[in-house]
Short mmCIF file of C-alpha atoms and ligand atoms in Angstrom, two decimals:
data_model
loop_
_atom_site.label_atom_id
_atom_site.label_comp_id
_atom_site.label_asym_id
_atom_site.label_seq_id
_atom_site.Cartn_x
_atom_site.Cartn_y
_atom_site.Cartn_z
CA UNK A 991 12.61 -40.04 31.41
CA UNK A 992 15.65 -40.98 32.80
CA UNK A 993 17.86 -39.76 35.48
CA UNK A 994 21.54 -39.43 36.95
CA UNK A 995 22.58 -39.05 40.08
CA UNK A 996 26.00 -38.01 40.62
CA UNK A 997 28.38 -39.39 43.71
CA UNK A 998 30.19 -37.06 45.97
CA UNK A 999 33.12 -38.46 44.22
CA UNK A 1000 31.72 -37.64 40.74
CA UNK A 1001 31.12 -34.20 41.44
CA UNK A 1002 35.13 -33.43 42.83
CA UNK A 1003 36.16 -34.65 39.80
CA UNK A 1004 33.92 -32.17 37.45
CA UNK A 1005 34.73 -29.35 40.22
CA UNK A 1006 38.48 -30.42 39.35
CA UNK A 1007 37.87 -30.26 35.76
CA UNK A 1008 36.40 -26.99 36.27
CA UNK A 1009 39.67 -25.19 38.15
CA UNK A 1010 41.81 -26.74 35.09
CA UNK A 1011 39.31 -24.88 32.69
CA UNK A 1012 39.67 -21.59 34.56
CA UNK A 1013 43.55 -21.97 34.43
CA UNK A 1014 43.74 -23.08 30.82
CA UNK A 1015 41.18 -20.26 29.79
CA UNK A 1016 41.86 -17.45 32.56
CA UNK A 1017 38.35 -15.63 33.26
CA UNK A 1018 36.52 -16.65 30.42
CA UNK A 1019 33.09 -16.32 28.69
CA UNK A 1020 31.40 -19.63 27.60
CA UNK A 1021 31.88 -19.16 23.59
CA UNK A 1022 35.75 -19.46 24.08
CA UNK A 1023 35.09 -22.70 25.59
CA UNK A 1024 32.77 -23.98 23.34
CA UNK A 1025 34.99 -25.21 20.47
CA UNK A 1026 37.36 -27.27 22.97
CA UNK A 1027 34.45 -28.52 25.15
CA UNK A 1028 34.08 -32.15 23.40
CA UNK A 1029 37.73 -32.50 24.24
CA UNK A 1030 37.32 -31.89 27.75
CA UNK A 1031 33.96 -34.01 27.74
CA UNK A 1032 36.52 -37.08 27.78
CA UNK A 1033 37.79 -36.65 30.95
CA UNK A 1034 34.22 -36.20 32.71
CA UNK A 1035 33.50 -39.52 34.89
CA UNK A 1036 32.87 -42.21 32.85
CA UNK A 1037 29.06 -43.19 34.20
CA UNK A 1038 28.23 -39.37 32.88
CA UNK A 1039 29.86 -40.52 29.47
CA UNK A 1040 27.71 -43.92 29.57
CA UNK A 1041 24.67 -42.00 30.75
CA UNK A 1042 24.76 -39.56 27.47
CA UNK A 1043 25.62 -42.10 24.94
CA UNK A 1044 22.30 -44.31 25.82
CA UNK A 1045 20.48 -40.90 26.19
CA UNK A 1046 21.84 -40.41 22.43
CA UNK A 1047 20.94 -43.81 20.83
CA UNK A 1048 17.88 -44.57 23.04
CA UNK A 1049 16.56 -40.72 22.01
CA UNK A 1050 15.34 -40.61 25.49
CA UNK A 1051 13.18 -38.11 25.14
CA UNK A 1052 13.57 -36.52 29.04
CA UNK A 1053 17.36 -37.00 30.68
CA UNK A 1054 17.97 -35.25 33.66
CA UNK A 1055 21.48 -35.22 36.15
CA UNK A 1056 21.18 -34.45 39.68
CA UNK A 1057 24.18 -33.39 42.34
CA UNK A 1058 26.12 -31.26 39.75
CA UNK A 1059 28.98 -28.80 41.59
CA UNK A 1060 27.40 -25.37 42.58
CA UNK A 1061 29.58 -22.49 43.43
CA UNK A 1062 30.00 -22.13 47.19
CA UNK A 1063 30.01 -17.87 46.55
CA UNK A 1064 26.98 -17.85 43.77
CA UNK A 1065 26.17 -14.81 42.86
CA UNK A 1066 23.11 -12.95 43.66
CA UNK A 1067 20.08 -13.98 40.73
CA UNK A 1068 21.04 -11.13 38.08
CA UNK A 1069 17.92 -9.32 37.52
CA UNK A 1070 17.68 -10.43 33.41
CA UNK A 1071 20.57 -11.51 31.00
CA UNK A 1072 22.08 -8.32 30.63
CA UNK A 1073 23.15 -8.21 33.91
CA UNK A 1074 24.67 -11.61 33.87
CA UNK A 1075 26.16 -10.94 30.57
CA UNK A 1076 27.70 -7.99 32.23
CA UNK A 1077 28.87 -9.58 35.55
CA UNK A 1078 29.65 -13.03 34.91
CA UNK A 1079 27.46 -14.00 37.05
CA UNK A 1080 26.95 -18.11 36.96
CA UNK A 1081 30.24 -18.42 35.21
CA UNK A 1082 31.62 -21.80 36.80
CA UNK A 1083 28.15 -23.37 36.17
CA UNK A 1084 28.10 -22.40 32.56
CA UNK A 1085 31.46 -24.35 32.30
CA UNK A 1086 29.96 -27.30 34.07
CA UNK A 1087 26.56 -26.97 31.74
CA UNK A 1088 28.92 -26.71 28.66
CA UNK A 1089 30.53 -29.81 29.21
CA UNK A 1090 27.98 -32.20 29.67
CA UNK A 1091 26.45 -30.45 26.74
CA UNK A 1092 29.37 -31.44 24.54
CA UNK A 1093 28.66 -35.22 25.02
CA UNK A 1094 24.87 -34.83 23.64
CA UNK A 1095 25.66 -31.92 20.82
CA UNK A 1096 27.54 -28.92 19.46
CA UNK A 1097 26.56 -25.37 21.11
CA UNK A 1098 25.31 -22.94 18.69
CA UNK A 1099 22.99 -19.05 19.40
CA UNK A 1100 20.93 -17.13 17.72
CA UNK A 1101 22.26 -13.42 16.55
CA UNK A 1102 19.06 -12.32 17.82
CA UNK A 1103 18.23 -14.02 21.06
CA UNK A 1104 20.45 -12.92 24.02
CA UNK A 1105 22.78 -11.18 21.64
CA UNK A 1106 24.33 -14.14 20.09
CA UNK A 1107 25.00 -15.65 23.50
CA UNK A 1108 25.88 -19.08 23.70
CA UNK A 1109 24.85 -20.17 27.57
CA UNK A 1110 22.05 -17.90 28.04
CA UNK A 1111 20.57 -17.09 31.51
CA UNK A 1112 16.55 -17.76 32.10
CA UNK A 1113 15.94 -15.49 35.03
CA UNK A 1114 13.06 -13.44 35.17
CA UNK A 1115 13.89 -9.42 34.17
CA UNK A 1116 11.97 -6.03 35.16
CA UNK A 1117 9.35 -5.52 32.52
CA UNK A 1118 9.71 -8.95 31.05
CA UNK A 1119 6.91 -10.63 33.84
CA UNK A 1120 4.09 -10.90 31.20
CA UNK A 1121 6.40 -11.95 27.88
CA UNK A 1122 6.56 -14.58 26.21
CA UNK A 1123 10.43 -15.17 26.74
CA UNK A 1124 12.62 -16.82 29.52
CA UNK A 1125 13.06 -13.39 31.42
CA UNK A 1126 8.80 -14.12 32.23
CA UNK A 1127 7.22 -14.83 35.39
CA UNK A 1128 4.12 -14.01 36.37
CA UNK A 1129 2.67 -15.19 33.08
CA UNK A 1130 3.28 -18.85 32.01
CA UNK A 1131 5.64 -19.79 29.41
CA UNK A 1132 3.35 -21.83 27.07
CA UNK A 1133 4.16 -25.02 25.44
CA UNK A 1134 6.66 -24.86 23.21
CA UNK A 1135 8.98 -26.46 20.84
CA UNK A 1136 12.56 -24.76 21.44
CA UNK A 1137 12.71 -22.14 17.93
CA UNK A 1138 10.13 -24.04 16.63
CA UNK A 1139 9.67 -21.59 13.52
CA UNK A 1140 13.19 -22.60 12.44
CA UNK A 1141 14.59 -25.34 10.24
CA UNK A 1142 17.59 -25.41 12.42
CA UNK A 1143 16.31 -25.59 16.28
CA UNK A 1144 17.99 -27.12 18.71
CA UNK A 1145 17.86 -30.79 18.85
CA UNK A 1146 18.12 -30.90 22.45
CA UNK A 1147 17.59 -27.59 25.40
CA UNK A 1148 19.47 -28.19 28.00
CA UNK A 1149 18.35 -26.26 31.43
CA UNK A 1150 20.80 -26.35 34.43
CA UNK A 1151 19.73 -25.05 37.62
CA UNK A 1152 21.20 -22.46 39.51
CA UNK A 1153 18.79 -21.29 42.39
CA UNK A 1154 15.40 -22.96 42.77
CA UNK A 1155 14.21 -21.67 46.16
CA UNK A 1156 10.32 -21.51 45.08
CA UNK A 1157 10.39 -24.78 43.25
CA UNK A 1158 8.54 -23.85 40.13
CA UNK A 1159 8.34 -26.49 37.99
CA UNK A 1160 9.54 -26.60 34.29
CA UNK A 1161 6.24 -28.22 32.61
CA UNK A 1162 7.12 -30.89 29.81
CA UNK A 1163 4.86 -32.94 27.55
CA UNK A 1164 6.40 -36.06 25.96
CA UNK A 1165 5.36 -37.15 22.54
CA UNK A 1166 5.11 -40.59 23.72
CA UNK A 1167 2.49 -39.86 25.69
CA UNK A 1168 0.03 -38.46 23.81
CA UNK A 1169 -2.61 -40.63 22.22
CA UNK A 1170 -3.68 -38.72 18.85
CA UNK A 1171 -6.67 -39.74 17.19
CA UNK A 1172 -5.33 -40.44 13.29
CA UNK A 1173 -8.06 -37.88 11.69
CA UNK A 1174 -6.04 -35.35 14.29
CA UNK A 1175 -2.84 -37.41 13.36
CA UNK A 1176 -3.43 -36.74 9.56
CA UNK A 1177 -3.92 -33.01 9.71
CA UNK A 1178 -1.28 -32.65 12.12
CA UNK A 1179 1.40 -34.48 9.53
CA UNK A 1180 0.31 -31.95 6.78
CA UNK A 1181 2.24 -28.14 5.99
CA UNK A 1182 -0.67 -26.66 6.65
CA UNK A 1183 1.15 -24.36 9.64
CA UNK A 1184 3.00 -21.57 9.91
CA UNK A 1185 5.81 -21.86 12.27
CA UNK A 1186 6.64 -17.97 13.69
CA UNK A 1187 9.23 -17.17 15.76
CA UNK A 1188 8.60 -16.07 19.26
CA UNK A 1189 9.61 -12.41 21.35
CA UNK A 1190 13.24 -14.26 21.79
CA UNK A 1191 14.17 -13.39 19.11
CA UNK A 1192 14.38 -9.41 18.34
CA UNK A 1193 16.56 -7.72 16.10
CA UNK A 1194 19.09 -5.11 16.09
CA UNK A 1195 16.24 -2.62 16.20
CA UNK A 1196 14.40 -4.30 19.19
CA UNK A 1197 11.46 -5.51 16.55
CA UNK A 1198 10.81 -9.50 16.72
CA UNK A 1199 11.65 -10.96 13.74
CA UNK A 1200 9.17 -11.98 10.96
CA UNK A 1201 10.44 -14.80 9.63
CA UNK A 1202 8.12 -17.61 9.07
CA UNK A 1203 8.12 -21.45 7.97
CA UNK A 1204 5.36 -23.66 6.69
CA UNK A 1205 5.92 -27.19 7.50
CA UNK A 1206 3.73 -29.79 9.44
CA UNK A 1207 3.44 -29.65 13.27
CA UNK A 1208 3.39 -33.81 13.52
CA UNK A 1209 6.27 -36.04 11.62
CA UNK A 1210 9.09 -38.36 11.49
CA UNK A 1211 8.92 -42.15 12.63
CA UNK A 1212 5.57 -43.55 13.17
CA UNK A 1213 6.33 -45.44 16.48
CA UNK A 1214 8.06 -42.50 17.54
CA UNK A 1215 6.76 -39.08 16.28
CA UNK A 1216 8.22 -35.91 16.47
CA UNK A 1217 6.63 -32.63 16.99
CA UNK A 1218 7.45 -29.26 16.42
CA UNK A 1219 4.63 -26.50 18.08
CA UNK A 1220 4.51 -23.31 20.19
CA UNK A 1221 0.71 -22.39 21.08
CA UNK A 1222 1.80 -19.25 20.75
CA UNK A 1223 3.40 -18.80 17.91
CA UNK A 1224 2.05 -21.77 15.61
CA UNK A 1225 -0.94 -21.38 13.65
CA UNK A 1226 -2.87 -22.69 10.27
CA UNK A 1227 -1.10 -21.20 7.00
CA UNK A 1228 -4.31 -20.57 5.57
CA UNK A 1229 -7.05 -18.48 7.44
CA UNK A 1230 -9.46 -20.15 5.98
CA UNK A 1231 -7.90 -23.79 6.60
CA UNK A 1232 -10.46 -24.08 9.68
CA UNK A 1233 -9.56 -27.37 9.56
CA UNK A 1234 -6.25 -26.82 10.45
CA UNK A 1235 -6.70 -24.08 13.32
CA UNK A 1236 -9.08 -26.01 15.19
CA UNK A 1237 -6.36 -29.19 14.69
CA UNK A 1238 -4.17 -27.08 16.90
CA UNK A 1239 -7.00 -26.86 19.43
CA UNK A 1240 -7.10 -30.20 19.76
CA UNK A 1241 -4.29 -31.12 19.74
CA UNK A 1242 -3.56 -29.00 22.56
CA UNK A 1243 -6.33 -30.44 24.88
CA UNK A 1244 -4.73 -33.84 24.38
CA UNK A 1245 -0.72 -32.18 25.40
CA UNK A 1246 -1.68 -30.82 27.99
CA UNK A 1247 -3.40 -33.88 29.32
CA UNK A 1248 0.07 -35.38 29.06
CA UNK A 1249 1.72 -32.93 31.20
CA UNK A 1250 4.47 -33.73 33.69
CA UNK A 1251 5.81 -31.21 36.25
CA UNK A 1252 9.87 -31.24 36.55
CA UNK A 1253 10.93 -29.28 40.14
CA UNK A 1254 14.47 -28.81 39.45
CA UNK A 1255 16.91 -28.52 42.11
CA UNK A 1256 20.28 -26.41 42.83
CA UNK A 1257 22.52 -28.64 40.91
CA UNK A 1258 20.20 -30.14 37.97
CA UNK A 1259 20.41 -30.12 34.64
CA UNK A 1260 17.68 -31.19 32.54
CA UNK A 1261 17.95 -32.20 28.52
CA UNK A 1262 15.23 -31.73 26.78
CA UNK A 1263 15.22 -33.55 23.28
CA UNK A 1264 13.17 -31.12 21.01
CA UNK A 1265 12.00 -33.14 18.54
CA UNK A 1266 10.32 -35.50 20.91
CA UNK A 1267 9.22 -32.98 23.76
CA UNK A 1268 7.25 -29.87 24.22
CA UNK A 1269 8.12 -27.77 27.22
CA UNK A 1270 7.03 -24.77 29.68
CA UNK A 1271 6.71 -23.51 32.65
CA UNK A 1272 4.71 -22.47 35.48
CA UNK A 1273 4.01 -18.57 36.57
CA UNK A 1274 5.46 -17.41 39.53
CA UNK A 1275 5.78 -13.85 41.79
CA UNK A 1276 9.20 -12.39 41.24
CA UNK A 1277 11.17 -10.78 43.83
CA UNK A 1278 14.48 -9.25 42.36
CA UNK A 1279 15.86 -9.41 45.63
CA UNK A 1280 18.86 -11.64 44.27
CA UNK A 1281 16.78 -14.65 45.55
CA UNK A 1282 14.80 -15.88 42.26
CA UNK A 1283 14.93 -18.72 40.35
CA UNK A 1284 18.05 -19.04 37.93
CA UNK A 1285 19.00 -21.34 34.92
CA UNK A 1286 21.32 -21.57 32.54
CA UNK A 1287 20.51 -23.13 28.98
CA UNK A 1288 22.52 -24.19 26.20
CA UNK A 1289 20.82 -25.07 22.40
CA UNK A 1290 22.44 -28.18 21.28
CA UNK A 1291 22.40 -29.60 17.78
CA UNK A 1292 23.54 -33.11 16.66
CA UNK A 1293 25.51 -31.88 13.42
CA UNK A 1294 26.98 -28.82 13.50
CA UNK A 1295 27.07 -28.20 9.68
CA UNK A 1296 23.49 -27.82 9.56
CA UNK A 1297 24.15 -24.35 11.74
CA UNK A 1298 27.45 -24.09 9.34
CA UNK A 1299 24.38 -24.72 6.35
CA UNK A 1300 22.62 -21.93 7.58
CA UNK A 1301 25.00 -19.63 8.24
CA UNK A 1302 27.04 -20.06 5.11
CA UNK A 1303 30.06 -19.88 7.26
CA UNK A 1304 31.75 -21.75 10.11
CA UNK A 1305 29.85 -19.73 12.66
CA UNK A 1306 28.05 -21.30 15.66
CA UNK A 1307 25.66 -18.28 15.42
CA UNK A 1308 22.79 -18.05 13.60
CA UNK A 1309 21.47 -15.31 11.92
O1 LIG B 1957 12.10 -21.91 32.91
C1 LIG B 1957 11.91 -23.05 32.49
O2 LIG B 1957 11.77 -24.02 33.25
C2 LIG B 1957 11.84 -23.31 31.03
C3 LIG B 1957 12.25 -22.11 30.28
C4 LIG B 1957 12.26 -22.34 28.82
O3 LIG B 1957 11.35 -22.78 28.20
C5 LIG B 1957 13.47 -22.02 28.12
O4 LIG B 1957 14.32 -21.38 28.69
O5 LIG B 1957 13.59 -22.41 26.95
FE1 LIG B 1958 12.04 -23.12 26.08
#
């Protein structure tokens, strides 16, 4: 895990970059940004350059940078996306969120999650409490791999915080850290799974998608594994691969013995690398009052053309 923490002086100059944006692109929404955003990048300080590159190379599996520019007139916590796709609401931090994105990956959406949104808003939404999306609250958000049913998930999540008052804490589990016996180890690095996607991801008639992907839940390098897993949604191809359900037991004892609490704070932003952490987060009471907690996050990938791969076209959203 690694952190930033900006200077005063640090953060004037990303505010700056910021009021050139809003000139160059008038009042703008995040996806007309998006394709000019690695440009920009090069003109945010140079320690926040440094900091990504080593976060890059090092695949540091937790990166987090603290004393970002918040708008001194934030608006009221929109009561779900909609309303923030609606109002604008968060605007200036989605800028700020995009461009330090740009230095770790490309932006890219999902046609069905957020409606094709590419900075989406995790705030929690009227009727949402007890889902299993990012508009939850008084249920957890179990562990998870980011779109862990698809081929093409993120490579990093980034989360940046907005409003915090509460301080719930985003829950993350580090690969690193968990000790798997190798019987577990073995079964784990076998497609024995089905990957499914989770209630994100709902189509244009407001059913979740079905699509599914068998693949192992443990792989990559031995010294450093990767994982891909959501408790919820993952779950042994075979029914009668007992074997393999009671693997995902297991192995879910030993994550969440590895758990770490992140509080972030106004001004955070957390990146999450996907292949090397799981990640969650606690339940909390919501209030709708304007006052709830607020966060923006982006889905990053390393190569864009795998998105272009999947879409068949040069479209940054998927499906
Ligand atoms: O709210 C959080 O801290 C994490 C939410 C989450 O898992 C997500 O938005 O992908
Ligand atoms: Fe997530």
């Amino acid at each position: 895990m690694k952190r930033l923490v900006l200077e005063p002086s640090e953060r004037r100059q990303i505010d700056r970059l910021v009021d050139d944006l809003v000139v160059e692109f008038g009042p703008w929404e995040a996806a007309q940004f998006v394709p000019h955003a690695k440009r920009v990048a090069e003109s945010l300080p140079i320690r926040v350059r440094q900091f990504f590159r080593r976060v890059l190379s090092a695949e540091t599996d937790v990166a987090v940078v603290s004393g970002l520019p918040l708008s001194e007139d934030l608006a009221p916590t929109p009561t779900g996306w909609e309303m923030a796709a609606k109002t604008g609401a968060g605007a200036r931090e989605e800028v700020v969120l995009t461009l330090l994105s740009a230095l770790l990956g490309e932006p890219f959406a999902w046609g069905d999650q957020q409606n094709g949104r590419m900075v989406h808003d995790v705030c929690p939404a009227p009727g949402k409490e007890l889902s299993e999306t990012s508009g939850s609250s008084t249920a957890p958000l179990s562990l998870h791999t980011e779109d862990a049913f698809h081929q093409c998930r993120c490579d990093y999540v980034a989360l940046s915080c907005l409003r915090n008052d509460d301080r719930i804490a985003t829950t993350v589990v580090r690969a690193d850290r968990i000790a798997l016996p190798p019987r577990l180890a073995a079964i784990l690095s076998e497609r024995r799974f089905h990957h499914r996607p989770d209630q994100s991801h709902v189509g244009p008639h407001g059913h979740a998608s079905e699509a599914v992907d068998t693949d192992a839940i443990l792989f990559g390098p031995a010294e450093a594994r990767y994982l891909r897993i959501d408790f919820d949604d993952t779950c042994a191809a075979d029914q009668d691969d007992h074997d393999a359900a009671e693997a995902i037991t297991e192995l879910y004892a030993h994550v969440c013995a590895a758990r770490e609490k992140v509080v972030l704070e106004p001004g955070d932003a957390i990146f999450l690398d996907n292949y090397r952490v799981v990640h969650g987060r606690d339940p909390f009471q919501p209030r709708y009052d304007g006052t709830d907690r607020w966060l923006k996050r982006v889905n990053l990938i390393r190569d864009i053309r795998r998105v272009y791969l999947a879409t068949e076209s040069r479209s940054r959203v998927i499906g």
